[in-house]
Structure formats: structure tokens, C-alpha cells
XYZ file of C-alpha atoms in Angstrom:
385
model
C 2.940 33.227 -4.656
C -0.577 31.688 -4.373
C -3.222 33.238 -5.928
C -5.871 32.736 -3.449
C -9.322 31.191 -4.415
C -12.809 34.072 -3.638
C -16.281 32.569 -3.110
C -19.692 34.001 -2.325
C -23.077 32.287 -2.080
C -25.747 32.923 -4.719
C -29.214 32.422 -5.765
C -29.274 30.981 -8.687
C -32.205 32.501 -11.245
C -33.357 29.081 -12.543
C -36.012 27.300 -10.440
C -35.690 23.311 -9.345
C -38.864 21.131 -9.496
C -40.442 22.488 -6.589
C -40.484 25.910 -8.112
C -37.396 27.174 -5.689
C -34.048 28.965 -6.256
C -30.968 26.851 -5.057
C -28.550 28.587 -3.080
C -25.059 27.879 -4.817
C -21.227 29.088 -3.692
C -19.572 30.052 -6.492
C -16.038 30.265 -6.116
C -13.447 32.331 -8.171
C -9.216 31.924 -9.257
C -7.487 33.238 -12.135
C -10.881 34.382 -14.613
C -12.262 30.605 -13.792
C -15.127 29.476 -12.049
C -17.115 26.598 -9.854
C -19.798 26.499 -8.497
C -21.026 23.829 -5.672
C -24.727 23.160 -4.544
C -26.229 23.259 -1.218
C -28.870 21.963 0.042
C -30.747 25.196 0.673
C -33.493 26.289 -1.733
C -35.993 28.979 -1.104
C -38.338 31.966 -2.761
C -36.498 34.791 -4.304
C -38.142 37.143 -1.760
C -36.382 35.118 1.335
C -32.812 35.725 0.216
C -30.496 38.838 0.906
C -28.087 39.462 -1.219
C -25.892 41.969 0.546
C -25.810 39.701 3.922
C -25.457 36.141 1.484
C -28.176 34.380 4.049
C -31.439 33.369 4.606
C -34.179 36.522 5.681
C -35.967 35.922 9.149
C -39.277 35.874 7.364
C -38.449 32.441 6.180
C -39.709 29.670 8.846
C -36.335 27.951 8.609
C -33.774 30.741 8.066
C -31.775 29.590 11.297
C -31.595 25.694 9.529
C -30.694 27.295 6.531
C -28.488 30.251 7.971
C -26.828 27.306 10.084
C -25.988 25.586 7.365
C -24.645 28.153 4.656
C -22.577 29.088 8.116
C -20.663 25.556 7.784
C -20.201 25.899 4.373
C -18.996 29.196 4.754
C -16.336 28.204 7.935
C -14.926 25.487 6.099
C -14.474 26.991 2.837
C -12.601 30.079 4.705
C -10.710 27.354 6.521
C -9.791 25.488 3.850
C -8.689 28.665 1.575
C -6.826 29.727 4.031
C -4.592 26.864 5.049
C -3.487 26.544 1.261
C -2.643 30.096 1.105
C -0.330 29.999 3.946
C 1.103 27.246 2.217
C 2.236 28.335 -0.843
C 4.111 24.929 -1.594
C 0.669 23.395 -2.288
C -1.269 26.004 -4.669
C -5.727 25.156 -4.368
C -7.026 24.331 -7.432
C -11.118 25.041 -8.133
C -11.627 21.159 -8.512
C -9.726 20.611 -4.840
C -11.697 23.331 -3.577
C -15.267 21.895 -4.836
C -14.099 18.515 -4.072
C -13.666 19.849 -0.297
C -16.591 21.670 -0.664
C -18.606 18.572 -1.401
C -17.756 16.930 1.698
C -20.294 19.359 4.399
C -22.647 17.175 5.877
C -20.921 13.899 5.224
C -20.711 11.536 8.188
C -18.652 13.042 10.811
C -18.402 9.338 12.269
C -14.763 7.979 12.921
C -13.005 6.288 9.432
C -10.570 4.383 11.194
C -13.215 2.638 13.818
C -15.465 1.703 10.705
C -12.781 0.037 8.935
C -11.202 -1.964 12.064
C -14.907 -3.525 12.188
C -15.182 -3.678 9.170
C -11.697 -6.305 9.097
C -13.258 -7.847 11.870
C -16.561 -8.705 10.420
C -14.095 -9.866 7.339
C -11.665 -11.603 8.475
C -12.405 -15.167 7.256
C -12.652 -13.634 3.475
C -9.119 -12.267 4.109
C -5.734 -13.874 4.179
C -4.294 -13.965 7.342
C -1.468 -11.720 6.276
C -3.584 -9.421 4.711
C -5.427 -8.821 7.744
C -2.754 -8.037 9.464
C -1.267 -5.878 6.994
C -4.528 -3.813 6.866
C -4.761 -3.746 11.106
C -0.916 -2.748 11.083
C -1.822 0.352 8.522
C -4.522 1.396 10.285
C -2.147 1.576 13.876
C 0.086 3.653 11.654
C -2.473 5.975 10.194
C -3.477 6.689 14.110
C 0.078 7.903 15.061
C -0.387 10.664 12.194
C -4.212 11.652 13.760
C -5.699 10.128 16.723
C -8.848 10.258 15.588
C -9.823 10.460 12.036
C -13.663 11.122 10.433
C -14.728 10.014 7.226
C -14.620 13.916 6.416
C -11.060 14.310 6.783
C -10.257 11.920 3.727
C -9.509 14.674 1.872
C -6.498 15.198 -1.071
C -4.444 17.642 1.236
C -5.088 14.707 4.048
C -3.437 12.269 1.831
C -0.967 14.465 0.477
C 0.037 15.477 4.080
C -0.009 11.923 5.132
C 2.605 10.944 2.285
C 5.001 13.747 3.643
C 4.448 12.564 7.195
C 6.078 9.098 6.636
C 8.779 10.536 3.933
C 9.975 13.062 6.280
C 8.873 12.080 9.673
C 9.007 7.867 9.880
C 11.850 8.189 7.275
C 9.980 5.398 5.255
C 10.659 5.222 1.553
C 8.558 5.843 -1.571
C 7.569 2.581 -1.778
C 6.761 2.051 2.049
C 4.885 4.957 1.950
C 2.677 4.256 -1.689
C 1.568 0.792 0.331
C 0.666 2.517 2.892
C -1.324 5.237 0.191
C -2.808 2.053 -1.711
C -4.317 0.684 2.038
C -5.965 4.036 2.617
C -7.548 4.085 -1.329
C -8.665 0.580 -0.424
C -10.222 1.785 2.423
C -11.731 4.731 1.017
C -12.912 2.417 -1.568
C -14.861 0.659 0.949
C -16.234 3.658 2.394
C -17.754 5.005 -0.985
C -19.298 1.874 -1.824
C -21.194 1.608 1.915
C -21.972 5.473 1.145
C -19.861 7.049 4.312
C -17.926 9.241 1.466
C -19.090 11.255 -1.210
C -16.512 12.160 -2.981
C -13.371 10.185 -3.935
C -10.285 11.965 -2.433
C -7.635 9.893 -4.471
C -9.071 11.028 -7.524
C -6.310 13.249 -8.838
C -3.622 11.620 -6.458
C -0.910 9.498 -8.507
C 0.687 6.772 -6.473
C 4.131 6.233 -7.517
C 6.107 2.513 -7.219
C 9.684 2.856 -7.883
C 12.241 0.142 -8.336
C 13.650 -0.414 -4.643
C 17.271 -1.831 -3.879
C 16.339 -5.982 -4.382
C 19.658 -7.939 -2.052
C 20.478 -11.025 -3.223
C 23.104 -13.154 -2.096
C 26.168 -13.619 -4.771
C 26.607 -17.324 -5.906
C 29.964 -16.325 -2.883
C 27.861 -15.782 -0.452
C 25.679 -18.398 -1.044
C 28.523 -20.867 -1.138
C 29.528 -19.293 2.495
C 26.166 -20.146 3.992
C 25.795 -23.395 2.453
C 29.575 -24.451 3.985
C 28.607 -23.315 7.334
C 25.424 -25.324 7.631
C 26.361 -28.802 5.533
C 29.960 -28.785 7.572
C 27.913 -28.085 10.736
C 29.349 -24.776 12.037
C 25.934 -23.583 13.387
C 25.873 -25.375 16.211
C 22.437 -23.575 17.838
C 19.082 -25.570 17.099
C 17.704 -22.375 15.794
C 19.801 -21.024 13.912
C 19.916 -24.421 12.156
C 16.524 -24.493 11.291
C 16.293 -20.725 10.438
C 19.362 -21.496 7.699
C 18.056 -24.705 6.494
C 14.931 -23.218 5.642
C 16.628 -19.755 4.169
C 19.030 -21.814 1.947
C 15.868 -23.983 0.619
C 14.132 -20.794 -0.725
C 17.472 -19.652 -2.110
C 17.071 -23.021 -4.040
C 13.463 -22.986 -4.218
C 12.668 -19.613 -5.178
C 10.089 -20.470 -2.303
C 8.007 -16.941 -0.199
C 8.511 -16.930 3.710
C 4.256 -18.165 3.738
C 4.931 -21.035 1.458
C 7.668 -22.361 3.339
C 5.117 -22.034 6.726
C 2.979 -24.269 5.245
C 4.793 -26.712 3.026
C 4.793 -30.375 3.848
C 5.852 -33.391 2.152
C 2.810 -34.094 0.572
C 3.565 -31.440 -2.046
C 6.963 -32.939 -2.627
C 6.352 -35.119 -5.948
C 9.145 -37.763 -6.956
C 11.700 -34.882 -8.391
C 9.555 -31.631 -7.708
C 7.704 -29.434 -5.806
C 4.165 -28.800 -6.478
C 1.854 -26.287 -4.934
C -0.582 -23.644 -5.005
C 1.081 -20.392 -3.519
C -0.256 -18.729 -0.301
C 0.354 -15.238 -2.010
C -1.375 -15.459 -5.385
C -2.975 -18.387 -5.674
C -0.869 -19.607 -8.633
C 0.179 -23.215 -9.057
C 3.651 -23.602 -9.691
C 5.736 -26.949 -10.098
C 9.639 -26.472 -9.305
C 11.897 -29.188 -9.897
C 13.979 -29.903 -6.916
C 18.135 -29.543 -7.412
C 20.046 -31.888 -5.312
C 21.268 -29.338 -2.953
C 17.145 -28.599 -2.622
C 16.657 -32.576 -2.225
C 19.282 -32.644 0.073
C 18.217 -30.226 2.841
C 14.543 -32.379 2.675
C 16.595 -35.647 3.737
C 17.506 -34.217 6.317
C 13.827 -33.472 8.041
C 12.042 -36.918 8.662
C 9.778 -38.037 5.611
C 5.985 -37.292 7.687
C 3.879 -36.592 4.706
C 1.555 -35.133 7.037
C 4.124 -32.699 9.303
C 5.214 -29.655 8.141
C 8.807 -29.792 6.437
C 9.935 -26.950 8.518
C 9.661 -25.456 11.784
C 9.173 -22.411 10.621
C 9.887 -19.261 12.818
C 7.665 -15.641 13.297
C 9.125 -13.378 10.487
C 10.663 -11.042 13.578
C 12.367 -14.223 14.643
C 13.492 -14.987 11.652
C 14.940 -12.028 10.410
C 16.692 -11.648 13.343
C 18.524 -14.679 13.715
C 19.170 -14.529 9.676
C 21.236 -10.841 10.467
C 23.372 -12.590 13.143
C 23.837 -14.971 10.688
C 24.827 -12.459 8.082
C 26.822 -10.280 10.328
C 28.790 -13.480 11.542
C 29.654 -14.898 7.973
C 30.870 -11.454 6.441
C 27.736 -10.889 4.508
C 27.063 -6.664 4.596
C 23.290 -7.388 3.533
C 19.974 -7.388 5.504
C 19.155 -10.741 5.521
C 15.602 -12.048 5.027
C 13.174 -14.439 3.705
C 12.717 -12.467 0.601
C 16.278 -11.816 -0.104
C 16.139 -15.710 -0.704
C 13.975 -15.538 -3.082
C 15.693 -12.696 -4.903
C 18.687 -14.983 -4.865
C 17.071 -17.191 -6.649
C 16.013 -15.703 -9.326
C 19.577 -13.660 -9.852
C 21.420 -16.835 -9.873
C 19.213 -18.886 -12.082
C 19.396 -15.612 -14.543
C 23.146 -15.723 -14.084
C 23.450 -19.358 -14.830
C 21.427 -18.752 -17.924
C 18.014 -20.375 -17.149
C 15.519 -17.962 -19.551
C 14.045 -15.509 -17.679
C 10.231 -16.807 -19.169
C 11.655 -20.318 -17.179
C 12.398 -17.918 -13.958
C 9.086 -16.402 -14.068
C 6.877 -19.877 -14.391
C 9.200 -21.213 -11.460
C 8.376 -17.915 -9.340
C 4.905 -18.104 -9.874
C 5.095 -14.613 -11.157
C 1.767 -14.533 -13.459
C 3.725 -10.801 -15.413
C 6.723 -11.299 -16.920
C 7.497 -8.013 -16.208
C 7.719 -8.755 -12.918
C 10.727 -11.069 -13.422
C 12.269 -8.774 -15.634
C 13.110 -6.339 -12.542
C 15.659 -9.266 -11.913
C 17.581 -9.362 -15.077
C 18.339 -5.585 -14.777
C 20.225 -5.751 -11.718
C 22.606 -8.881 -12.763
C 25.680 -7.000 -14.666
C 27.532 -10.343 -15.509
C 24.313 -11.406 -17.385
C 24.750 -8.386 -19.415
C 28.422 -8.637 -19.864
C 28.132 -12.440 -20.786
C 25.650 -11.726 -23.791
C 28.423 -8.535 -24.748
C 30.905 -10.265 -24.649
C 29.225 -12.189 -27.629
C 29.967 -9.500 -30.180
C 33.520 -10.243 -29.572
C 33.134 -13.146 -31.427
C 32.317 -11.840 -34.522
């Protein structure tokens, strides 16, 4: 059972610099204590204590009065919508936290930061952009409209259940989704529309999703059906020739958008990724050189004709479901291939990472735990003892 939280306004004793006693809420749990200014200060004489508000005497008791009367609804608001839910116990910090919030901008969070991606949109990548405008759609379908006020921990925490239990995203759907908001709350703070920062004691967790990747089978199943020309649609050609290049390549959906035969280097590939920004140089294999014969050798035309990612995934599941293949096809599963099969073939993984572009080794790690031959090749080792 909750133990509920007890507040009451006071006047505190000591005096500020204009000689007048701040009017505080203190508020109680458990033996423990907080107490929260406001912005009321006054003579000792102009404060009741049994009524906890401003005398009439006082030229401004009904500003004053008016405002110890917000911070009075919203605290009994807010204490009461934790008790009833006893899943989600108020701690004092919370509760000043909340507290802290009266009188900050009531103004909409969620029109700010749309103009605020439109006034930055040539500092952001194109994909980021959209990322942002597509989380902010999202947000909207959980509140319609949204103030700067509302940023609040229970907010977030509600939020997070909201797409767990109601969009049926997963954890890590949902902590990108928690990382956009605490990048926009970010920006708010630092342009002084919030106070207080509401992801403060909020812990946003990444676990390791399910990575597909094609088996070195599967692979061989695509790569039949395109070189022996069983996908007869223009398309669908195109779509697979550029797939089975990134399962070569190691190559992201945006690099292959804008890759073009002036990166392509006597043997290799070199380029600065879209993503990160990090130059990478990736020696082409002959099934790699292969699939860039094919295109015709315009140093100044993109390599491939590369489809919208809805388009693409789409076409790459008919592909799957057609060739046997009981995975979600997409761009990135490509690149997970990739780096499975070079692990499996015994490439180190510090020779994976450089190739990915990955700047964290750790990142290319996540790889060599899900391949189980790897680990029963190196085994298999002791039986040679």
C-alpha cells in the first residue's frame, strides 16, 4: 500500500534580502521531509496560519492567494493520482520535482519542437529529421496536445507503458522513442521552456534485440536466383542486386542510396558513411565486383537505383517468402549477414569492425555472440590436445 505524501504551506522564520518571509510547502512521507519555494514573500503580520494564505490586509493577497491556490491544486492532484496507483509509489524528490514545475510555460512542447526541426533542418541529416518528425506524430497519438509542463517523470513513465502495452512496440522501440523525447527536453532546458529535468532519475534501458541474418544457405539461394536469372521483374532485380551487394559489402540502406562509381577504387570501396561519418575502405570480393559489372561504368550516376525503404522492404519479403527464407527481410539484415559470415569464415572480428565502420568494438562484438559454429569451431580446438 502507498503511503501517501502530506504538505502544508509555511512561513518560513528567516527573512530574504528584502527583509520578507518566503512562503514554502513543506511536504511530509515516512519521518522525511522537502520543502519547495514559492514565489510569495510577505510580512509576518500578513500571513494566517490556520487558513495557510495570504490576509486581505495585504495589497496583493488575491495574486498571492491565486497563486498558493495552483500550487495547492496541483500538489493535491498530483498526490492523489499516485495514491490511486499504488503500482507507482511518489517519492519526496518526484513530488518537489512536480512541484517545481507551477508557473512554467504552459505553451505547447510538441509545436516548439516541430519549429524548432524546421528552423534546423539543414544542420540535420535528412533521416534524422525525419526520425525526429515521425516521433513527434507518435508522441501526439498518446496526447493531442502536450505543454512543456506535462514533461514530467510519471509522463514519461506512462508514455513507456503506452507503447509496451498499447502499440505492442518492444523495449528497444520504445527507449528510441524515450531517447527522442530526452533530446527534446534537452532542447527545451537549454532555450529555458523547462525548469526542471524530468529524465533525471529515469534509466533508459537498450537490450540486445533478435539481429536476422541470412545463413551462408540462404545466401547461396538468393544469389542462384538472381545470377541464373529467375527474377524476371525489373524491380525485384534491382531490389536483390542491391540487397546481395550489402550482404557482400557490409554496406547501410543510405550508403547504398548514394554510392556511385567514383568511390569504387581499382579493388575497393572507399567512402565516408552517411550514418557516422566514418571513412571506411572495403575491399571488393568478386561476387561484390561482379554485381558492379553488371550496372554501366558512369562514374558520375549512382550505382543503384535505389528504392524508398517501404518499397524495399516489401519487395525483399516477397522475395523471402518466395525462396523459403522464414526471416523479415531488409536492408539491415544484409548487413548483419555480413558481418555473421565474415565471423564464421574466420575474418577477426577487429577486421569486421574496421570494414563496418563501427568506431566500438563492442559494437561488433554483438555479432560474434549469436554465431554458434564460431564457438563450436574454436571448441572443437581442445579436442586436439
Amino acid at each position: 500500500m502507498n503511503t501517501k505524501i502530506s504538505y502544508s504551506f509555511i512561513l518560513k522564520p528567516e527573512t530574504n534580502r528584502s527583509g520578507l518571509h518566503p512562503v514554502y510547502i513543506r511536504a511530509f512521507k515516512q519521518g522525511k521531509k522537502t520543502e519547495i519555494a514559492t514565489s510569495v514573500a510577505l510580512q509576518k503580520d500578513d500571513w494566517s496560519e490556520q487558513k495557510q494564505r495570504v490576509k486581505k490586509k495585504n495589497r496583493a493577497h488575491e495574486k498571492y492567494n491565486a497563486i498558493l491556490d495552483a500550487f495547492d491544486k496541483k500538489a493535491l492532484k498530483y498526490v492523489l493520482d499516485h495514491f490511486i496507483q499504488e503500482d507507482t509509489p511518489l517519492t519526496l524528490g518526484q513530488f518537489k520535482d512536480y512541484m517545481l514545475s507551477v508557473g512554467q510555460s504552459g505553451e505547447s512542447f510538441t509545436d516548439y519542437i516541430l519549429n524548432y526541426l524546421n528552423q534546423n533542418r539543414s544542420r540535420l541529416k535528412l533521416e534524422t529529421w525525419w526520425s525526429y518528425k515521425s516521433q513527434i506524430t507518435k508522441l501526439l497519438k498518446f496526447k493531442k496536445r502536450i505543454a512543456f509542463a506535462d514533461i514530467t517523470e510519471k509522463f514519461i513513465n506512462d508514455y513507456h507503458h503506452y507503447m509496451l502495452r498499447v502499440l505492442g512496440n518492444n523495449e528497444n522501440t520504445a527507449s528510441k522513442s524515450l531517447r527522442s523525447l530526452r533530446t527534446f527536453a534537452n532542447i527545451s532546458m537549454r532555450y529555458g521552456y523547462m525548469k526542471q529535468n524530468p529524465f533525471r532519475y529515469i534509466n533508459i534501458k537498450k537490450v540486445d534485440g533478435k539481429r536476422d541474418f541470412l545463413t551462408r544457405e540462404e545466401l547461396g539461394r538468393l544469389s542462384e536466383a538472381y545470377w541464373q536469372n529467375k527474377v524476371a521483374d525489373a524491380k525485384e532485380r534491382e531490389i536483390l542486386r542491391y540487397f546481395l551487394f550489402a550482404c557482400y559489402t557490409g554496406l547501410r540502406y543510405s550508403d547504398l542510396k548514394t554510392l556511385n562509381y567514383s568511390s569504387v577504387l581499382e579493388n575497393s570501396i572507399q567512402l565516408k558513411m552517411h550514418k557516422t561519418g566514418y571513412l571506411v575502405n572495403i575491399p571488393l570480393t568478386q561476387r561484390a565486383k561482379l554485381i558492379l559489372i553488371s550496372s554501366q561504368n558512369n562514374p558520375f550516376n549512382s550505382i543503384f537505383r535505389v528504392y524508398c525503404n517501404k518499397v524495399t522492404n516489401r519487395i525483399l519479403k516477397q522475395i523471402g517468402r518466395r525462396y523459403n527464407i522464414p526471416k523479415k527481410l531488409t536492408c539491415h539484415v544484409a548487413r548483419h549477414t555480413f558481418a555473421t559470415i565474415s565471423i564464421t569464415l574466420g575474418i577477426p572480428i577487429e577486421v569486421v569492425s574496421k570494414l563496418l565502420g563501427h568506431t566500438n568494438l563492442k559494437t561488433t562484438q554483438v555479432y560474434a555472440k549469436i554465431v554458434d559454429s564460431v564457438k563450436e569451431r574454436e571448441m572443437s580446438k581442445w579436442d586436439k590436445l
